[in-house]
Tab-separated table of C-alpha atoms in Angstrom:
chain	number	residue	atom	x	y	z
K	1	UNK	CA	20.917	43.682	53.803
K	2	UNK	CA	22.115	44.289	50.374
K	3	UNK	CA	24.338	47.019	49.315
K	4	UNK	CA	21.435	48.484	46.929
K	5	UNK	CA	19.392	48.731	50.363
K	6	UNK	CA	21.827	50.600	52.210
K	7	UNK	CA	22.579	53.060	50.294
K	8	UNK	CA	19.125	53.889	49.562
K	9	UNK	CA	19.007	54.259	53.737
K	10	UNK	CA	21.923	56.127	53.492
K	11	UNK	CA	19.693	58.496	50.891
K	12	UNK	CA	16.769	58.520	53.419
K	13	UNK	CA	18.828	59.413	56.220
K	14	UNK	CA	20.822	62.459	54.209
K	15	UNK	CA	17.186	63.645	52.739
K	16	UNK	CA	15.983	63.448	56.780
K	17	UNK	CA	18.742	65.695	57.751
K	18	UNK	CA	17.592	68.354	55.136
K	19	UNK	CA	14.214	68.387	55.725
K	20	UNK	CA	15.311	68.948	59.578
K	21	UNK	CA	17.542	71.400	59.180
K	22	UNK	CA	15.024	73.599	57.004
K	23	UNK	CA	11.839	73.103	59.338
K	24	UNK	CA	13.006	71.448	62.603
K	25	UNK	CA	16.482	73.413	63.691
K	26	UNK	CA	18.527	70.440	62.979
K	27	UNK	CA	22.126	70.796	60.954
K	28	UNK	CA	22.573	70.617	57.345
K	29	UNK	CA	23.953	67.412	56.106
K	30	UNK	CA	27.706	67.178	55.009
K	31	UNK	CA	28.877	68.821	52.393
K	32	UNK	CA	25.678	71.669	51.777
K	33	UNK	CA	26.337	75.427	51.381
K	34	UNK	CA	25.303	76.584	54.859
K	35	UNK	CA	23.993	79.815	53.670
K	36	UNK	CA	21.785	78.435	50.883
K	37	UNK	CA	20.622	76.395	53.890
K	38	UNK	CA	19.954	79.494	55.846
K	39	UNK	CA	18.515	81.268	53.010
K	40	UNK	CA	15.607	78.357	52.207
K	41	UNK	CA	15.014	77.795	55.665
K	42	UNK	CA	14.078	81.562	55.583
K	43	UNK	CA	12.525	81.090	52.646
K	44	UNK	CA	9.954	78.034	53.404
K	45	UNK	CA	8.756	79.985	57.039
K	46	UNK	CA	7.897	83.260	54.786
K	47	UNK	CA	6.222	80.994	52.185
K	48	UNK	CA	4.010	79.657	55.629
K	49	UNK	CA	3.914	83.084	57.042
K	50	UNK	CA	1.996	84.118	53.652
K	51	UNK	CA	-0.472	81.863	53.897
K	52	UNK	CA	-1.108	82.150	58.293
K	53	UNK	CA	-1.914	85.789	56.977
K	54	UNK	CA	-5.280	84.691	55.309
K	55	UNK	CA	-5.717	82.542	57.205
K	56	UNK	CA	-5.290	83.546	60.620
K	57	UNK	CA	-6.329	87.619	60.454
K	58	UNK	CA	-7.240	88.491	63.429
K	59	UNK	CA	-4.114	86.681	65.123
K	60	UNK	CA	-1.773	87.722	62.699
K	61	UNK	CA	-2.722	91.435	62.651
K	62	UNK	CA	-3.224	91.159	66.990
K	63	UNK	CA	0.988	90.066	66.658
K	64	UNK	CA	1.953	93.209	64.503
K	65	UNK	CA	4.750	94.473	64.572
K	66	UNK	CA	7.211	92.014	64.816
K	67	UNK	CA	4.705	88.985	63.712
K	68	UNK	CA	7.783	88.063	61.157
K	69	UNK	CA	10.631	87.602	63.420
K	70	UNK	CA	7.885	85.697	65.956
K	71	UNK	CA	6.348	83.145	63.021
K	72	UNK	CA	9.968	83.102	61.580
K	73	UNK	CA	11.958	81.793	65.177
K	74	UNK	CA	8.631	79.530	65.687
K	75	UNK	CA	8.585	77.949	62.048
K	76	UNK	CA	12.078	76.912	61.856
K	77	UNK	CA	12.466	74.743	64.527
K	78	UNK	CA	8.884	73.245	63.996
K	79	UNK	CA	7.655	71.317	60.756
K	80	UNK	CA	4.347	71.784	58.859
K	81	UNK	CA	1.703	70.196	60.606
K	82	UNK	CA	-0.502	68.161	57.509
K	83	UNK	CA	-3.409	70.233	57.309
K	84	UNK	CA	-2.104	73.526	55.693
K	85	UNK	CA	-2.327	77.289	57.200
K	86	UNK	CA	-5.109	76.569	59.383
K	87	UNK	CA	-3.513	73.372	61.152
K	88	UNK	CA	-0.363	75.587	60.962
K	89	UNK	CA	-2.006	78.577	62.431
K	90	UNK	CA	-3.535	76.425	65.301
K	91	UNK	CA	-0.025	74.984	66.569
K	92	UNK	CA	1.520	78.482	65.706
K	93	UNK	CA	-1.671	79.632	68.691
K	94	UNK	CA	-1.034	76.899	71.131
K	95	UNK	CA	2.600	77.528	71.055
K	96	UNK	CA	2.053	81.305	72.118
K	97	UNK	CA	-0.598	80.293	74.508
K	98	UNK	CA	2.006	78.320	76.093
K	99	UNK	CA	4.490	80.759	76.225
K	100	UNK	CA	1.561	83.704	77.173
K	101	UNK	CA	1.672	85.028	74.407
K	102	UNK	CA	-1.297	84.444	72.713
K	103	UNK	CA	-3.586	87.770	71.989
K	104	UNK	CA	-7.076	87.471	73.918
K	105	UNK	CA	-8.621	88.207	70.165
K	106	UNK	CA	-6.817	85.343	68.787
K	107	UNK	CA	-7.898	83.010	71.489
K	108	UNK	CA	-11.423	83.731	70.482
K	109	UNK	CA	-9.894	82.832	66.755
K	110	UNK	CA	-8.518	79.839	67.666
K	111	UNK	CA	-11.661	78.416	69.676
K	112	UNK	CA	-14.034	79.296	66.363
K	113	UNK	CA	-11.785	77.631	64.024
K	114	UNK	CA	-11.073	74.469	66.214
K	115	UNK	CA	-14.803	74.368	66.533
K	116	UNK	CA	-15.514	74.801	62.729
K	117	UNK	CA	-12.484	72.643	61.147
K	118	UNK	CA	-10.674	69.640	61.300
K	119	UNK	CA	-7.868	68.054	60.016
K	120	UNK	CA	-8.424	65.259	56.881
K	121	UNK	CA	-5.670	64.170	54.978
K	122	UNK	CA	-3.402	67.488	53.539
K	123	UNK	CA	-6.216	69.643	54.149
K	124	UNK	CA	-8.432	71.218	56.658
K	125	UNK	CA	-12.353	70.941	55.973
K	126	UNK	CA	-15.239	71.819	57.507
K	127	UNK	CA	-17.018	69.778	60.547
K	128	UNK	CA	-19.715	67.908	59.472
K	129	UNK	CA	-20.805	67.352	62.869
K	130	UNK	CA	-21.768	69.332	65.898
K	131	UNK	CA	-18.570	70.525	68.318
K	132	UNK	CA	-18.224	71.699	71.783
K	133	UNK	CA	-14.748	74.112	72.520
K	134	UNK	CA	-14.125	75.776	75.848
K	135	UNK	CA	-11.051	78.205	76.741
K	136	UNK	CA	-10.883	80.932	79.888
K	137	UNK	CA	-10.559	84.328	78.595
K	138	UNK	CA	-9.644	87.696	80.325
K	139	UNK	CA	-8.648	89.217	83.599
K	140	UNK	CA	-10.845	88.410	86.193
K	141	UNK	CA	-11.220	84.868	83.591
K	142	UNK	CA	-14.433	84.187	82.231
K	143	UNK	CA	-15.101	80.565	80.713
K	144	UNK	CA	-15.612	80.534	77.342
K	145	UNK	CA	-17.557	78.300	75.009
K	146	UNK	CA	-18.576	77.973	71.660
K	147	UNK	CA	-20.967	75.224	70.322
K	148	UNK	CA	-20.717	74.963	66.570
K	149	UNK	CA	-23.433	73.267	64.175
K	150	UNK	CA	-23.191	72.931	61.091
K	151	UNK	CA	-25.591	74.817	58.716
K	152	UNK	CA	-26.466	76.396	61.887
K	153	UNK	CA	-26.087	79.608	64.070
K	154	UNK	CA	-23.070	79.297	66.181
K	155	UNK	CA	-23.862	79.731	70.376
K	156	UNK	CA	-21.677	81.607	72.099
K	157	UNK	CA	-21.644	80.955	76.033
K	158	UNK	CA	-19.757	83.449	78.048
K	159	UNK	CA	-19.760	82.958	82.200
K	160	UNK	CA	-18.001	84.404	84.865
K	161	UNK	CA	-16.117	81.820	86.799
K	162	UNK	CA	-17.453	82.320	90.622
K	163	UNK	CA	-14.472	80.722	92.482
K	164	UNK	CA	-11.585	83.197	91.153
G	1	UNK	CA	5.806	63.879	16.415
G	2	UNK	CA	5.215	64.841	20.182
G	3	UNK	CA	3.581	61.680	22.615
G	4	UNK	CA	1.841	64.337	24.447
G	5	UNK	CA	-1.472	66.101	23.513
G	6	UNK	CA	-2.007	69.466	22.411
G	7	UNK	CA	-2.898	71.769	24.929
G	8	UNK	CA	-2.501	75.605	24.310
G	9	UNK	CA	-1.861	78.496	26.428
G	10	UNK	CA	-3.155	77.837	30.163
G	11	UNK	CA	-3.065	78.835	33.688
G	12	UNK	CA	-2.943	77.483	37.331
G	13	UNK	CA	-6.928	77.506	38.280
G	14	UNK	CA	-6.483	78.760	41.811
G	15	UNK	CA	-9.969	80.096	43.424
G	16	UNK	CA	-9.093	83.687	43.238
G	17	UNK	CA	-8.676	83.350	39.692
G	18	UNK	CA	-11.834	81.298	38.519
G	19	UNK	CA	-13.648	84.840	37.172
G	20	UNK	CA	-10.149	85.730	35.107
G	21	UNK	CA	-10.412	82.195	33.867
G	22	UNK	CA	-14.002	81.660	32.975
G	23	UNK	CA	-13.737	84.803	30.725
G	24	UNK	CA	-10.871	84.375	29.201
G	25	UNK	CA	-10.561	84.096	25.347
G	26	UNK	CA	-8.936	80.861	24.223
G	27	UNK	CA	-8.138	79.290	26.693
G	28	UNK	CA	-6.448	76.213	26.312
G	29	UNK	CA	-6.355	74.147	28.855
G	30	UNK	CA	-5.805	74.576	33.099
G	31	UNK	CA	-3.396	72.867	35.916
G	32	UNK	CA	-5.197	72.567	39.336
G	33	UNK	CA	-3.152	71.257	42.390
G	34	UNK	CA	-4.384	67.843	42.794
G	35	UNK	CA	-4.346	67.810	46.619
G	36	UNK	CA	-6.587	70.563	46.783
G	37	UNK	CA	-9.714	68.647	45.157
G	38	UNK	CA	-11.761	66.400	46.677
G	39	UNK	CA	-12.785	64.100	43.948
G	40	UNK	CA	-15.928	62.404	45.806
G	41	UNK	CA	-17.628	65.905	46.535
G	42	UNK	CA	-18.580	68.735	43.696
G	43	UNK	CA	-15.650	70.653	42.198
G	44	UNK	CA	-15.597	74.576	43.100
G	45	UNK	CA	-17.723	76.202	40.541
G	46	UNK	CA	-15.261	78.088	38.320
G	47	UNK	CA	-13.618	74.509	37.581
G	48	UNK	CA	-16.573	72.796	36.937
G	49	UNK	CA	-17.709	75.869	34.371
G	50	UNK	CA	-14.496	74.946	32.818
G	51	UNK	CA	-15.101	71.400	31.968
G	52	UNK	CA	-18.378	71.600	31.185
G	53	UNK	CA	-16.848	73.766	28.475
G	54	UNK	CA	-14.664	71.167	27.406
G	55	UNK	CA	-11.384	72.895	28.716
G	56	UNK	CA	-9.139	69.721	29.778
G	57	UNK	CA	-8.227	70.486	33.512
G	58	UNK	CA	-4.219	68.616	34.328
G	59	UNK	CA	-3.721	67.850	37.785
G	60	UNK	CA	-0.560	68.928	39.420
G	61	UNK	CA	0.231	66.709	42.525
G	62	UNK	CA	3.154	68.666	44.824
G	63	UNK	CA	3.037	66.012	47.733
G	64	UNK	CA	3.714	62.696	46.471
G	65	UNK	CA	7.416	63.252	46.797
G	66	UNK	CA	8.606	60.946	44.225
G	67	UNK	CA	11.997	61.468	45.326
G	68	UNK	CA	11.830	59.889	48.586
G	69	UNK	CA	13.998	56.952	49.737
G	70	UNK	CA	11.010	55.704	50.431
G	71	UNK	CA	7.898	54.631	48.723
G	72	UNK	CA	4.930	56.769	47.884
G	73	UNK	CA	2.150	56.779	49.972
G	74	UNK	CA	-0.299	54.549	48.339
G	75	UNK	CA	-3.462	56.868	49.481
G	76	UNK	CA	-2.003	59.681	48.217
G	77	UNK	CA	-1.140	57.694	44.542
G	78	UNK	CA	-4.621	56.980	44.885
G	79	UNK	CA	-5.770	60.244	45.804
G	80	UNK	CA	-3.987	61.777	42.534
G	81	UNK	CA	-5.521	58.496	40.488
G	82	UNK	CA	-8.685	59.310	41.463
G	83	UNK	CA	-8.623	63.162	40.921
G	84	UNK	CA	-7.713	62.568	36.671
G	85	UNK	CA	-10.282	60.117	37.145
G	86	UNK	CA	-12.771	62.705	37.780
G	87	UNK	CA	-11.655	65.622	36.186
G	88	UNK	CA	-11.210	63.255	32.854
G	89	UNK	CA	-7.867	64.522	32.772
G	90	UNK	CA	-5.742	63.879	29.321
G	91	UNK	CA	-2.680	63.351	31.767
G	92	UNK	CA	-0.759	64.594	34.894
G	93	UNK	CA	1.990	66.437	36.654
G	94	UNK	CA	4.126	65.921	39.589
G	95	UNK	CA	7.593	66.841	40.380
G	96	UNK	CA	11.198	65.500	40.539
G	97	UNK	CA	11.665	66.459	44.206
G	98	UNK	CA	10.700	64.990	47.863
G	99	UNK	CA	8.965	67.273	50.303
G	100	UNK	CA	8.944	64.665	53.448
G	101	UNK	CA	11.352	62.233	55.724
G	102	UNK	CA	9.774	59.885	58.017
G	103	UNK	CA	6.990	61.431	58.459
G	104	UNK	CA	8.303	64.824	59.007
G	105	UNK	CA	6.833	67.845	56.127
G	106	UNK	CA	9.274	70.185	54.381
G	107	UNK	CA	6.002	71.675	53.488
G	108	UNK	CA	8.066	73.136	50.548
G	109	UNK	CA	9.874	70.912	46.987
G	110	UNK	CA	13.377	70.180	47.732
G	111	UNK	CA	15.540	69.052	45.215
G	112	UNK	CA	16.883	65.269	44.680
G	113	UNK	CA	20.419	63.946	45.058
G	114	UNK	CA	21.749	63.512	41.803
G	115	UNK	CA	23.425	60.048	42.269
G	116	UNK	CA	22.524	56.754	40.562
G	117	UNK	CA	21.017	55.702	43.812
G	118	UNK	CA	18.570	58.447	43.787
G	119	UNK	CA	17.523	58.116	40.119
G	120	UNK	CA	16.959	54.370	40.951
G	121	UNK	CA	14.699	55.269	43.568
G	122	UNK	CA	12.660	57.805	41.372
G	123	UNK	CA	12.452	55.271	38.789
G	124	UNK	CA	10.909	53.074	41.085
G	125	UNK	CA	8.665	55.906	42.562
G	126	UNK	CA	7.674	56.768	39.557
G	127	UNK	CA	6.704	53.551	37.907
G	128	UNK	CA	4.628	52.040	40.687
G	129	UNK	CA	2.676	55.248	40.548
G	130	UNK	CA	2.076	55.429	36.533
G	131	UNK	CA	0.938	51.786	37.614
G	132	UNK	CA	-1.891	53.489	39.369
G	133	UNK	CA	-2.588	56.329	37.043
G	134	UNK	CA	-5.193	56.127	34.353
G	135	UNK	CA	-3.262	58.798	32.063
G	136	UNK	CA	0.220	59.759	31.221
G	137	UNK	CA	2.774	61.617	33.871
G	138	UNK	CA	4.895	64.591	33.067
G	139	UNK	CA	7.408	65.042	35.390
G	140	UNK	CA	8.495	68.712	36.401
G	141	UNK	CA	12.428	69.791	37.474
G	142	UNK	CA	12.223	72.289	40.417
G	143	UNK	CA	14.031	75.406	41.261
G	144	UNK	CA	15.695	75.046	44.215
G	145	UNK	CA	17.923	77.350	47.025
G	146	UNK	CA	19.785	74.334	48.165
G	147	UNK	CA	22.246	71.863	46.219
G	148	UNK	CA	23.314	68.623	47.093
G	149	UNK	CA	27.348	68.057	46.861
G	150	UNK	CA	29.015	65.707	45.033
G	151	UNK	CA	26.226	65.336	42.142
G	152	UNK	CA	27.307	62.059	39.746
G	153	UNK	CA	25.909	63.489	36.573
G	154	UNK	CA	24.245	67.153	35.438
G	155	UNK	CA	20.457	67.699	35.676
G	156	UNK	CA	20.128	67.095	32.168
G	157	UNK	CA	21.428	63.944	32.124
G	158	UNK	CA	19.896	63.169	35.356
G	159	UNK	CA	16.004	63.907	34.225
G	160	UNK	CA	16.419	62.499	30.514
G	161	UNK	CA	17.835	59.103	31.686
G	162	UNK	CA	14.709	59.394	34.723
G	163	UNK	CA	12.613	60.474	31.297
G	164	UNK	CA	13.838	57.669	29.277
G	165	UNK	CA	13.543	54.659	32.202
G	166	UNK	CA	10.486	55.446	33.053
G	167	UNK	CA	8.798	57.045	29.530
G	168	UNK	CA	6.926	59.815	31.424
G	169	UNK	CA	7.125	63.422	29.756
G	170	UNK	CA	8.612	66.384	30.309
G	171	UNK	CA	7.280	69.463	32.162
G	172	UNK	CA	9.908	71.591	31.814
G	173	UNK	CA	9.290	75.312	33.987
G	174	UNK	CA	11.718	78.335	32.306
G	175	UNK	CA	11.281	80.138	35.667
G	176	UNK	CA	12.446	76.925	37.683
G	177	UNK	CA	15.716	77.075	34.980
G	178	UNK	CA	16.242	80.567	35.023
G	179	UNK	CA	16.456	80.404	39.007
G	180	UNK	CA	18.968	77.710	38.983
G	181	UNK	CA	20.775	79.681	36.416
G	182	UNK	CA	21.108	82.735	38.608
G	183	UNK	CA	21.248	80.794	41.812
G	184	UNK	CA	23.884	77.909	41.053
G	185	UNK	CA	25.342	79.740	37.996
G	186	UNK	CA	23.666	76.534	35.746
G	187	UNK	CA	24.029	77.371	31.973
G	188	UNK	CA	19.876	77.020	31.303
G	189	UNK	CA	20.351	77.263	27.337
G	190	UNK	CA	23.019	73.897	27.469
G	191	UNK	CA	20.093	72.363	29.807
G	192	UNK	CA	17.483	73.090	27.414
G	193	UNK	CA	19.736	71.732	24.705
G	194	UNK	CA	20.169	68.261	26.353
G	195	UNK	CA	16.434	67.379	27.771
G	196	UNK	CA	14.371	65.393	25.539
G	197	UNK	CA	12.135	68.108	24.189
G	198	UNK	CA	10.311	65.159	21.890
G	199	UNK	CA	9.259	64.377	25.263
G	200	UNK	CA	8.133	67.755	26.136
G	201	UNK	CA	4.397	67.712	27.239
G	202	UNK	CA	4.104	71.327	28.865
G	203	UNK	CA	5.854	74.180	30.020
G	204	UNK	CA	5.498	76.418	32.971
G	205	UNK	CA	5.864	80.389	33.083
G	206	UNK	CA	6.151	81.692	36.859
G	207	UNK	CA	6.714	85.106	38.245
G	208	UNK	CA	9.649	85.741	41.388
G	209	UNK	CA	11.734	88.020	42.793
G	210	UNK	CA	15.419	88.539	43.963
G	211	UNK	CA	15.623	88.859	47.273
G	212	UNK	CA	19.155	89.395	48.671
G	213	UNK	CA	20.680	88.151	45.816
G	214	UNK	CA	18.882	85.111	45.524
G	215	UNK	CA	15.849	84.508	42.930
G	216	UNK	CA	13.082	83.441	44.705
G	217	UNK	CA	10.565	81.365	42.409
G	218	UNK	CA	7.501	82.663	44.261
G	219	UNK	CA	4.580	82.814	41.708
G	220	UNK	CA	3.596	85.874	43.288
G	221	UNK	CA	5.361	88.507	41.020
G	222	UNK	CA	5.511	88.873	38.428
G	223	UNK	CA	7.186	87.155	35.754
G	224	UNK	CA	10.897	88.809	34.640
G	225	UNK	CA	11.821	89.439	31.508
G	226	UNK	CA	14.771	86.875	31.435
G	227	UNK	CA	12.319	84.221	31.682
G	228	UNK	CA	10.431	85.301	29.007
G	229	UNK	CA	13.243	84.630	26.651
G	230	UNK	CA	13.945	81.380	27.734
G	231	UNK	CA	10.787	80.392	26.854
G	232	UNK	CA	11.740	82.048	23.437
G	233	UNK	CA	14.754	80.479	23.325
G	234	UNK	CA	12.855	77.520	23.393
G	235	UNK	CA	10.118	78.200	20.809
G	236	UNK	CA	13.074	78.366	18.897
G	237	UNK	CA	13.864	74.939	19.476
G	238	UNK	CA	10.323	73.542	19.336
G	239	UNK	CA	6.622	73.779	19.638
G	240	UNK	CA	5.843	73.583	23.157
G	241	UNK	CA	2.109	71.203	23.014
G	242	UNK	CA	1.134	73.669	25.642
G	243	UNK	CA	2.237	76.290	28.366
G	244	UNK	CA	0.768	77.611	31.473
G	245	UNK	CA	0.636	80.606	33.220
G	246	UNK	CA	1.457	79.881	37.521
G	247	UNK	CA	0.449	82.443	39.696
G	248	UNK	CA	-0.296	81.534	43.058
G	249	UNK	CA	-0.163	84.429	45.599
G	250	UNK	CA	-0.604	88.029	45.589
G	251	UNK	CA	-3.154	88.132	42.597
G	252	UNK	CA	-2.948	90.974	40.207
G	253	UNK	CA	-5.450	93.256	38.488
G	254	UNK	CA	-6.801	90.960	35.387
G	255	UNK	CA	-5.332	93.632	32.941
G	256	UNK	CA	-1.944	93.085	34.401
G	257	UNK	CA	-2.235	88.942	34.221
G	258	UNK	CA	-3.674	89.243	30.334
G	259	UNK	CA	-0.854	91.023	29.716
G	260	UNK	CA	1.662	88.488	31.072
G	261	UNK	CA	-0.715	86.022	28.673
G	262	UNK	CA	0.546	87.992	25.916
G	263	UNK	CA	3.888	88.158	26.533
G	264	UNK	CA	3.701	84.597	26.433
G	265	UNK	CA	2.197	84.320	23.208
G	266	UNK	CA	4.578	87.163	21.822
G	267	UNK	CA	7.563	85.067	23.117
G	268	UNK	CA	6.357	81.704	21.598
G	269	UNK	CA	5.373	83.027	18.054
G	270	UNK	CA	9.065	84.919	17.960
G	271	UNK	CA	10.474	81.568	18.903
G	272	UNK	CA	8.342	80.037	16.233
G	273	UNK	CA	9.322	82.202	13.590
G	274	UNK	CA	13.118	82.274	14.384
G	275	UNK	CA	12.439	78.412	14.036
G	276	UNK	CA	10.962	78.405	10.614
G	277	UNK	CA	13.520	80.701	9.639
G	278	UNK	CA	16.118	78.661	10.366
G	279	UNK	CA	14.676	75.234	9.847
């Protein structure tokens, strides 16, 4: 390997440790103010947390107060998922589904927009095809689903589940 | 005489703003951000108004991160290609940052090493994509929270030799100065001073905020007086071809973005006149 080589994998590896320590909880790299660090990593989840607000209402408004502190603790240690605020907003649900902490509103959110969107390149865009999504909901838990065609009425599909 | 065309006042087309843009009086000329278009399917209607009118329409890419280690992804140098292509763009923008590591997003611009390493690897970025580009590149410094230790030269030095290796033009953004300047205590006048302004193709006027003591370069406030006379500053030191109003967030009342306009133009023709006077 030539000496040109390694230091541009030395570059790589230093630009891998910021980009961590801003979005993924790592450390900053040698030698970087530790504060400024703090300060952007701050910075880039509010920038995120702007733009999960249009784009996720109903789940954003359903984790008032304290939605800040919540999206802040969860964006930090997790990058950007390609896809922008509604890609974000998805992981941002399935992480506080996992944890139980996922609004019964925003499940309903989550379903519609899985069923309506899907991931192409940097962006989310509509389906052009039909989708099927399913989630239990509620307390005794009903299943559920949502059938989404494009250019046409959405069906909804609620149903008790007889076995709980 | 100035390689770059002459453009006029502008703003960032963002959807929000399409009305504010389709009636405004002279307007010169708008940015969009290049990964936001689709260039196979129709443009969004306000844009499309736009060129029919003959307003040229400059794509800004923000994710080709130029100033990777690695190399730019060739769909997404094909992607930006492909959007000039169809917007009949008379050139286009990106940055002098990266924004990604192996596959893991910053989702936000972060600022480049300044070591000859990483201005050999930005030369190289940069030249296989203006091997793909139908038009000319201006390349845009960012503003940035973070700074790398142990820099091998100034930014000055840093983007005019990048400027001069690779003959793409300048995008320089007051706001992004004036936040280094109160961030990093950079002197933004001496930086102005030593970047190739014959090179200059465009300028960028952004609004912020200071947040704990820290300017944030948000484009959703509005835009502070101090960068307003930078941008005189200089006016006084040439004609900009064009500059462009960014406002991304947080949209405004269209009285209170005209006015911003204005400033603008009040700040460039006081520039312009200090410049006659003395030249």
């Amino acid at each position: 390997v030539s000496q040109s080589a390694e230091s541009n994998a030395r570059l790589g590896r230093r630009q891998g440790e910021l980009v961590a320590a801003l979005v993924a909880g790592g450390d900053p790299p040698a030698g970087l103010n530790a504060d400024d660090v703090g300060a952007a990593t701050r910075s880039i989840a509010l920038k995120r947390l702007r733009e999960l607000r249009l784009a996720w209402p109903t789940l954003c408004r359903d984790l008032e107060p304290g939605l800040e502190e919540r999206f802040i603790s969860y964006a930090t240690e997790r990058p950007p998922p390609l896809g922008g605020a509604i890609a974000d907003g998805c992981a941002f649900a399935r992480h506080l589904r996992r944890h139980r902490e996922l609004p019964q509103s925003a499940r309903i959110e989550l379903l519609t927009v899985q069923a309506r969107s899907r991931v192409r390149g940097d962006r989310t865009i509509p389906r052009r095809g039909p989708a099927l999504r399913v989630t239990t909901l509620g307390e005794p838990p009903r299943l559920l689903a949502v059938l989404h065609f494009p250019q046409l009425r959405e069906r909804w599909l609620k149903l008790r589940i007889p076995w709980t | 005489v100035s390689p770059a065309p002459k453009l006029g006042l502008g703003i960032g087309w963002r959807e929000p703003l399409a009305r504010f843009a389709l009636e405004l009086e002279d307007l010169g000329f708008v940015e969009v951000v290049a990964e936001n278009l689709d260039p196979r399917r129709a443009l969004p209607a306000g844009l499309e108004e736009l060129r029919h009118r003959g307003v040229p329409v400059v794509p800004h890419g923000i994710r080709l991160s130029l100033g990777s280690a690695a190399t730019p992804d060739r769909q997404r140098v094909r992607h930006l290609a492909a959007v000039a292509e169809r917007l009949g763009s008379p050139l286009v923008s990106e940055h002098v940052a990266y924004v990604r590591s192996e596959g893991m997003e910053a989702g936000h611009l972060l600022p480049v090493e300044r070591t000859r390493v990483a201005l050999d690897a930005l030369v190289r970025n940069v030249a296989r994509v203006q091997q793909a580009l139908p038009v000319p590149l201006a390349l845009e410094h960012i503003a940035s929270l973070v700074e790398w230790p142990s820099a091998e030269m100034d930014e000055a030095t840093f983007i005019a030799e990048l400027l001069d290796r690779t003959g793409a033009l300048l995008l320089l953004d007051v706001a992004n100065l004036y936040a280094n300047a109160h961030n990093h205590g950079h002197d933004p006048l001496a930086l102005i001073d030593a970047l190739p302004l014959e090179r200059l193709a465009y300028v960028h006027v952004g609004g912020g905020v200071v947040r704990e003591g820290r300017y944030h370069d948000t484009h959703a406030h509005a835009v502070v007086p101090e960068v307003l006379t930078l941008l005189e500053e200089l006016a006084r030191r040439c004609s900009p071809p064009g500059v462009l109003l960014e406002r991304d967030d947080d949209f405004p009342a269209a009285s209170e973005l005209a006015a911003e306009l204005a400033a603008i133009r009040t700040a460039l023709s006081r520039g312009a006149e200090q410049r006659v006077a003395v030249g």
